[in-house]
Amino acid sequence: MPVEFLGIAATNDGSETSPRSGAAFDKEYTLRLARAHEDHGWDRVLFAYGSGSPDPAPAAAFVAARLDRLHLLLAHRPNVSAPTYAAKTFATLDRISDGRLTVHFITGGNDHEQGREGDFLTKDERYARTREYIGIVKRIWTSHEPFDHEGEHYRFKDFVSEVFPVQQPRPGVSFGGSSPAAYAAGGAEADIYCLWGEPLAETAEQIERVKAAAAAAGRTEPPRIQVAFRPIIAPTEELAWEKAHRTVDAIHARRAGGDLVRPRRNPGTPPENTGSQRLIAIAERGERYDRALWTPTAAATGGSGNSNALVGTPETVAQALLDYYDLGVEIISARGYDLLGDAIDFGRQVIPIVREEVAKRDAAKVDAAKRDAAEARAQRAAVSA
């Protein structure tokens, strides 16, 4: 199976280790970073969402109009607009990008962050709303006749859009989460299910839960699996680990100085979302797992988002990613702490190794299938003779 790489489409150069040097939406940097991904082997980039951050949809349109190959993953929270409005936005963006859009629906795992934009539903209510929302958007993308909808969270009559996606039957839907409610919603609706980087055993366990949820929803094919990491690479193992410890020191320094971007939960409170709770629990059990997984970056940020690192030489990190590929992971999400430099280095040094090894694995599977087919034909011929 093919492997894809997802980077970050940040609108400024700030990260957990250094403050941004300019405006929250820096047009030149946004385009430069996206172009670096396109030029160095990445498949798509994520336009993330935050309550006070630049709107990702026009940022994605800005990039789509200027680059020809890079695909777009647009994060969207259902609480910020009606599904009728959002479906048109997405279809228009798919038109602008000539069919390069995937939409990542964010339910929201933190009451404090959701409340900033007037969303006061409970977590389970938010998941129910997201599931309903995705279903409506899919129908709008594919329905050329007006229809009514009356659900738990949305009600409208006689709606039909005049703009439809380039992709047929529709753009892809991406979804993430690690709670039972998330598995149920994403298993039913997602084309891509997103997980944060955890040890191999825990990742395999989550993949099985996603498959079970998809089967429970009546699906014959489960979502494709995406896993996210923060790679820290250097020419030697020693240099990579020195870089890793410098990275954590920089994160701690920013937190101690109150210099990190505004937190998405009340300071001093534990995370509400299951994914962050899992990252913290894994970090408390140990710092290093498997071939290259390192948890202090997650511990330093309080389990915030994609935060577990893979540390080592490009070859070590590539082999670690192949371990996840062998579990069934088809999409690798990665971003470093120097967003631009790390995107280039990872693209030049890690992606080619992974792609080459995946091609070898796929070729070996094809050869094995041909041998099995030949043996089966020979056995049938022997029986008939």
mmCIF file of N, CA, C and O in Angstrom, residues 53-106:
data_model
loop_
_atom_site.group_PDB
_atom_site.id
_atom_site.type_symbol
_atom_site.label_atom_id
_atom_site.label_comp_id
_atom_site.label_asym_id
_atom_site.label_seq_id
_atom_site.Cartn_x
_atom_site.Cartn_y
_atom_site.Cartn_z
ATOM 1 N N SER A 53 -6.617 31.871 16.187
ATOM 2 C CA SER A 53 -5.633 31.792 15.111
ATOM 3 C C SER A 53 -6.211 32.301 13.795
ATOM 4 O O SER A 53 -7.425 32.403 13.629
ATOM 5 N N PRO A 54 -5.355 32.605 12.815
ATOM 6 C CA PRO A 54 -5.856 32.986 11.500
ATOM 7 C C PRO A 54 -6.778 31.914 10.936
ATOM 8 O O PRO A 54 -6.571 30.714 11.155
ATOM 9 N N ASP A 55 -7.799 32.343 10.200
ATOM 10 C CA ASP A 55 -8.763 31.425 9.614
ATOM 11 C C ASP A 55 -8.063 30.523 8.612
ATOM 12 O O ASP A 55 -7.460 31.005 7.650
ATOM 13 N N PRO A 56 -8.123 29.204 8.788
ATOM 14 C CA PRO A 56 -7.365 28.318 7.897
ATOM 15 C C PRO A 56 -7.923 28.225 6.481
ATOM 16 O O PRO A 56 -7.162 27.917 5.554
ATOM 17 N N ALA A 57 -9.220 28.469 6.274
ATOM 18 C CA ALA A 57 -9.787 28.304 4.932
ATOM 19 C C ALA A 57 -9.217 29.299 3.919
ATOM 20 O O ALA A 57 -8.750 28.892 2.845
ATOM 21 N N PRO A 58 -9.211 30.614 4.195
ATOM 22 C CA PRO A 58 -8.587 31.517 3.230
ATOM 23 C C PRO A 58 -7.074 31.327 3.127
ATOM 24 O O PRO A 58 -6.490 31.551 2.061
ATOM 25 N N ALA A 59 -6.432 30.899 4.225
ATOM 26 C CA ALA A 59 -5.000 30.603 4.145
ATOM 27 C C ALA A 59 -4.758 29.446 3.177
ATOM 28 O O ALA A 59 -3.820 29.469 2.376
ATOM 29 N N ALA A 60 -5.623 28.433 3.231
ATOM 30 C CA ALA A 60 -5.497 27.301 2.313
ATOM 31 C C ALA A 60 -5.756 27.735 0.881
ATOM 32 O O ALA A 60 -5.075 27.281 -0.052
ATOM 33 N N ALA A 61 -6.738 28.600 0.682
ATOM 34 C CA ALA A 61 -7.022 29.096 -0.665
ATOM 35 C C ALA A 61 -5.842 29.890 -1.209
ATOM 36 O O ALA A 61 -5.504 29.786 -2.400
ATOM 37 N N PHE A 62 -5.201 30.678 -0.336
ATOM 38 C CA PHE A 62 -4.022 31.455 -0.729
ATOM 39 C C PHE A 62 -2.921 30.533 -1.242
ATOM 40 O O PHE A 62 -2.324 30.776 -2.297
ATOM 41 N N VAL A 63 -2.665 29.449 -0.533
ATOM 42 C CA VAL A 63 -1.621 28.511 -0.936
ATOM 43 C C VAL A 63 -2.044 27.730 -2.186
ATOM 44 O O VAL A 63 -1.252 27.547 -3.117
ATOM 45 N N ALA A 64 -3.295 27.287 -2.213
ATOM 46 C CA ALA A 64 -3.771 26.475 -3.334
ATOM 47 C C ALA A 64 -3.663 27.214 -4.655
ATOM 48 O O ALA A 64 -3.378 26.610 -5.701
ATOM 49 N N ALA A 65 -3.883 28.531 -4.615
ATOM 50 C CA ALA A 65 -3.840 29.321 -5.840
ATOM 51 C C ALA A 65 -2.419 29.540 -6.345
ATOM 52 O O ALA A 65 -2.237 29.977 -7.490
ATOM 53 N N ARG A 66 -1.427 29.231 -5.511
ATOM 54 C CA ARG A 66 -0.041 29.514 -5.869
ATOM 55 C C ARG A 66 0.824 28.276 -6.061
ATOM 56 O O ARG A 66 1.938 28.379 -6.585
ATOM 57 N N LEU A 67 0.353 27.133 -5.601
ATOM 58 C CA LEU A 67 1.093 25.885 -5.761
ATOM 59 C C LEU A 67 0.264 24.892 -6.556
ATOM 60 O O LEU A 67 -0.970 24.904 -6.493
ATOM 61 N N ASP A 68 0.938 24.013 -7.284
ATOM 62 C CA ASP A 68 0.237 23.151 -8.235
ATOM 63 C C ASP A 68 0.017 21.723 -7.773
ATOM 64 O O ASP A 68 -0.908 21.061 -8.235
ATOM 65 N N ARG A 69 0.877 21.216 -6.884
ATOM 66 C CA ARG A 69 0.824 19.794 -6.558
ATOM 67 C C ARG A 69 0.421 19.507 -5.122
ATOM 68 O O ARG A 69 -0.184 18.470 -4.850
ATOM 69 N N LEU A 70 0.786 20.355 -4.206
ATOM 70 C CA LEU A 70 0.592 20.084 -2.786
ATOM 71 C C LEU A 70 -0.897 19.999 -2.435
ATOM 72 O O LEU A 70 -1.679 20.879 -2.793
ATOM 73 N N HIS A 71 -1.265 18.923 -1.741
ATOM 74 C CA HIS A 71 -2.649 18.758 -1.311
ATOM 75 C C HIS A 71 -2.873 19.451 0.037
ATOM 76 O O HIS A 71 -1.928 19.715 0.783
ATOM 77 N N LEU A 72 -4.138 19.726 0.345
ATOM 78 C CA LEU A 72 -4.509 20.530 1.504
ATOM 79 C C LEU A 72 -5.371 19.716 2.455
ATOM 80 O O LEU A 72 -6.331 19.059 2.024
ATOM 81 N N LEU A 73 -5.049 19.782 3.730
ATOM 82 C CA LEU A 73 -5.901 19.215 4.767
ATOM 83 C C LEU A 73 -6.402 20.385 5.613
ATOM 84 O O LEU A 73 -5.621 21.021 6.332
ATOM 85 N N LEU A 74 -7.673 20.683 5.512
ATOM 86 C CA LEU A 74 -8.261 21.843 6.173
ATOM 87 C C LEU A 74 -8.959 21.427 7.457
ATOM 88 O O LEU A 74 -9.926 20.653 7.434
ATOM 89 N N ALA A 75 -8.478 21.929 8.599
ATOM 90 C CA ALA A 75 -9.127 21.649 9.872
ATOM 91 C C ALA A 75 -10.347 22.544 10.037
ATOM 92 O O ALA A 75 -10.320 23.729 9.712
ATOM 93 N N HIS A 76 -11.425 21.952 10.567
ATOM 94 C CA HIS A 76 -12.679 22.700 10.721
ATOM 95 C C HIS A 76 -13.408 22.220 11.970
ATOM 96 O O HIS A 76 -13.546 21.014 12.191
ATOM 97 N N ARG A 77 -13.884 23.170 12.762
ATOM 98 C CA ARG A 77 -14.708 22.853 13.927
ATOM 99 C C ARG A 77 -16.179 23.106 13.611
ATOM 100 O O ARG A 77 -16.548 24.211 13.207
ATOM 101 N N PRO A 78 -17.040 22.124 13.812
ATOM 102 C CA PRO A 78 -18.447 22.315 13.485
ATOM 103 C C PRO A 78 -19.142 23.445 14.239
ATOM 104 O O PRO A 78 -20.164 23.949 13.772
ATOM 105 N N ASN A 79 -18.593 23.848 15.385
ATOM 106 C CA ASN A 79 -19.279 24.895 16.141
ATOM 107 C C ASN A 79 -19.182 26.272 15.506
ATOM 108 O O ASN A 79 -19.910 27.189 15.897
ATOM 109 N N VAL A 80 -18.305 26.465 14.499
ATOM 110 C CA VAL A 80 -18.060 27.823 14.010
ATOM 111 C C VAL A 80 -18.933 28.219 12.826
ATOM 112 O O VAL A 80 -18.967 29.396 12.456
ATOM 113 N N SER A 81 -19.632 27.273 12.195
ATOM 114 C CA SER A 81 -20.503 27.635 11.073
ATOM 115 C C SER A 81 -21.516 26.534 10.823
ATOM 116 O O SER A 81 -21.297 25.369 11.184
ATOM 117 N N ALA A 82 -22.615 26.897 10.169
ATOM 118 C CA ALA A 82 -23.621 25.909 9.789
ATOM 119 C C ALA A 82 -23.050 24.966 8.737
ATOM 120 O O ALA A 82 -22.221 25.363 7.921
ATOM 121 N N PRO A 83 -23.482 23.719 8.720
ATOM 122 C CA PRO A 83 -22.955 22.771 7.733
ATOM 123 C C PRO A 83 -23.274 23.177 6.293
ATOM 124 O O PRO A 83 -22.493 22.852 5.378
ATOM 125 N N THR A 84 -24.384 23.870 6.074
ATOM 126 C CA THR A 84 -24.704 24.340 4.723
ATOM 127 C C THR A 84 -23.651 25.329 4.234
ATOM 128 O O THR A 84 -23.209 25.274 3.085
ATOM 129 N N TYR A 85 -23.250 26.226 5.119
ATOM 130 C CA TYR A 85 -22.220 27.215 4.781
ATOM 131 C C TYR A 85 -20.867 26.535 4.581
ATOM 132 O O TYR A 85 -20.152 26.793 3.608
ATOM 133 N N ALA A 86 -20.523 25.644 5.513
ATOM 134 C CA ALA A 86 -19.215 24.986 5.444
ATOM 135 C C ALA A 86 -19.079 24.133 4.187
ATOM 136 O O ALA A 86 -18.021 24.126 3.543
ATOM 137 N N ALA A 87 -20.115 23.410 3.815
ATOM 138 C CA ALA A 87 -20.040 22.550 2.635
ATOM 139 C C ALA A 87 -19.726 23.358 1.386
ATOM 140 O O ALA A 87 -18.967 22.916 0.516
ATOM 141 N N LYS A 88 -20.319 24.553 1.272
ATOM 142 C CA LYS A 88 -20.025 25.428 0.123
ATOM 143 C C LYS A 88 -18.588 25.931 0.169
ATOM 144 O O LYS A 88 -17.918 26.018 -0.869
ATOM 145 N N THR A 89 -18.113 26.284 1.360
ATOM 146 C CA THR A 89 -16.726 26.722 1.515
ATOM 147 C C THR A 89 -15.771 25.630 1.052
ATOM 148 O O THR A 89 -14.822 25.875 0.294
ATOM 149 N N PHE A 90 -16.017 24.413 1.515
ATOM 150 C CA PHE A 90 -15.142 23.299 1.154
ATOM 151 C C PHE A 90 -15.192 23.021 -0.354
ATOM 152 O O PHE A 90 -14.153 22.783 -0.983
ATOM 153 N N ALA A 91 -16.387 23.027 -0.921
ATOM 154 C CA ALA A 91 -16.511 22.758 -2.359
ATOM 155 C C ALA A 91 -15.801 23.830 -3.178
ATOM 156 O O ALA A 91 -15.145 23.530 -4.187
ATOM 157 N N THR A 92 -15.919 25.085 -2.732
ATOM 158 C CA THR A 92 -15.239 26.171 -3.432
ATOM 159 C C THR A 92 -13.727 25.999 -3.356
ATOM 160 O O THR A 92 -13.011 26.183 -4.351
ATOM 161 N N LEU A 93 -13.236 25.632 -2.177
ATOM 162 C CA LEU A 93 -11.801 25.417 -2.018
ATOM 163 C C LEU A 93 -11.321 24.224 -2.838
ATOM 164 O O LEU A 93 -10.213 24.234 -3.393
ATOM 165 N N ASP A 94 -12.132 23.191 -2.945
ATOM 166 C CA ASP A 94 -11.762 22.067 -3.790
ATOM 167 C C ASP A 94 -11.683 22.500 -5.248
ATOM 168 O O ASP A 94 -10.837 22.006 -6.007
ATOM 169 N N ARG A 95 -12.547 23.444 -5.647
ATOM 170 C CA ARG A 95 -12.488 23.999 -7.005
ATOM 171 C C ARG A 95 -11.211 24.823 -7.197
ATOM 172 O O ARG A 95 -10.512 24.688 -8.204
ATOM 173 N N ILE A 96 -10.909 25.668 -6.234
ATOM 174 C CA ILE A 96 -9.700 26.497 -6.331
ATOM 175 C C ILE A 96 -8.456 25.632 -6.447
ATOM 176 O O ILE A 96 -7.530 25.934 -7.209
ATOM 177 N N SER A 97 -8.434 24.534 -5.719
ATOM 178 C CA SER A 97 -7.242 23.670 -5.666
ATOM 179 C C SER A 97 -7.255 22.572 -6.718
ATOM 180 O O SER A 97 -6.355 21.726 -6.731
ATOM 181 N N ASP A 98 -8.264 22.556 -7.595
ATOM 182 C CA ASP A 98 -8.367 21.508 -8.617
ATOM 183 C C ASP A 98 -8.420 20.114 -8.000
ATOM 184 O O ASP A 98 -7.770 19.176 -8.471
ATOM 185 N N GLY A 99 -9.191 19.994 -6.920
ATOM 186 C CA GLY A 99 -9.418 18.682 -6.341
ATOM 187 C C GLY A 99 -8.354 18.202 -5.387
ATOM 188 O O GLY A 99 -8.123 16.993 -5.266
ATOM 189 N N ARG A 100 -7.721 19.119 -4.644
ATOM 190 C CA ARG A 100 -6.632 18.727 -3.739
ATOM 191 C C ARG A 100 -7.009 18.850 -2.264
ATOM 192 O O ARG A 100 -6.143 18.898 -1.395
ATOM 193 N N LEU A 101 -8.310 18.879 -1.948
ATOM 194 C CA LEU A 101 -8.752 19.143 -0.580
ATOM 195 C C LEU A 101 -9.190 17.880 0.154
ATOM 196 O O LEU A 101 -9.878 17.033 -0.407
ATOM 197 N N THR A 102 -8.788 17.789 1.424
ATOM 198 C CA THR A 102 -9.367 16.877 2.399
ATOM 199 C C THR A 102 -9.763 17.731 3.598
ATOM 200 O O THR A 102 -9.069 18.699 3.924
ATOM 201 N N VAL A 103 -10.868 17.392 4.255
ATOM 202 C CA VAL A 103 -11.335 18.176 5.404
ATOM 203 C C VAL A 103 -11.182 17.368 6.678
ATOM 204 O O VAL A 103 -11.624 16.222 6.757
ATOM 205 N N HIS A 104 -10.534 17.979 7.666
ATOM 206 C CA HIS A 104 -10.342 17.352 8.976
ATOM 207 C C HIS A 104 -11.323 17.975 9.964
ATOM 208 O O HIS A 104 -11.217 19.161 10.297
ATOM 209 N N PHE A 105 -12.288 17.195 10.415
ATOM 210 C CA PHE A 105 -13.322 17.699 11.317
ATOM 211 C C PHE A 105 -12.867 17.525 12.764
ATOM 212 O O PHE A 105 -12.535 16.422 13.195
ATOM 213 N N ILE A 106 -12.864 18.628 13.508
ATOM 214 C CA ILE A 106 -12.410 18.651 14.899
ATOM 215 C C ILE A 106 -13.618 18.790 15.818
ATOM 216 O O ILE A 106 -14.337 19.794 15.779
#
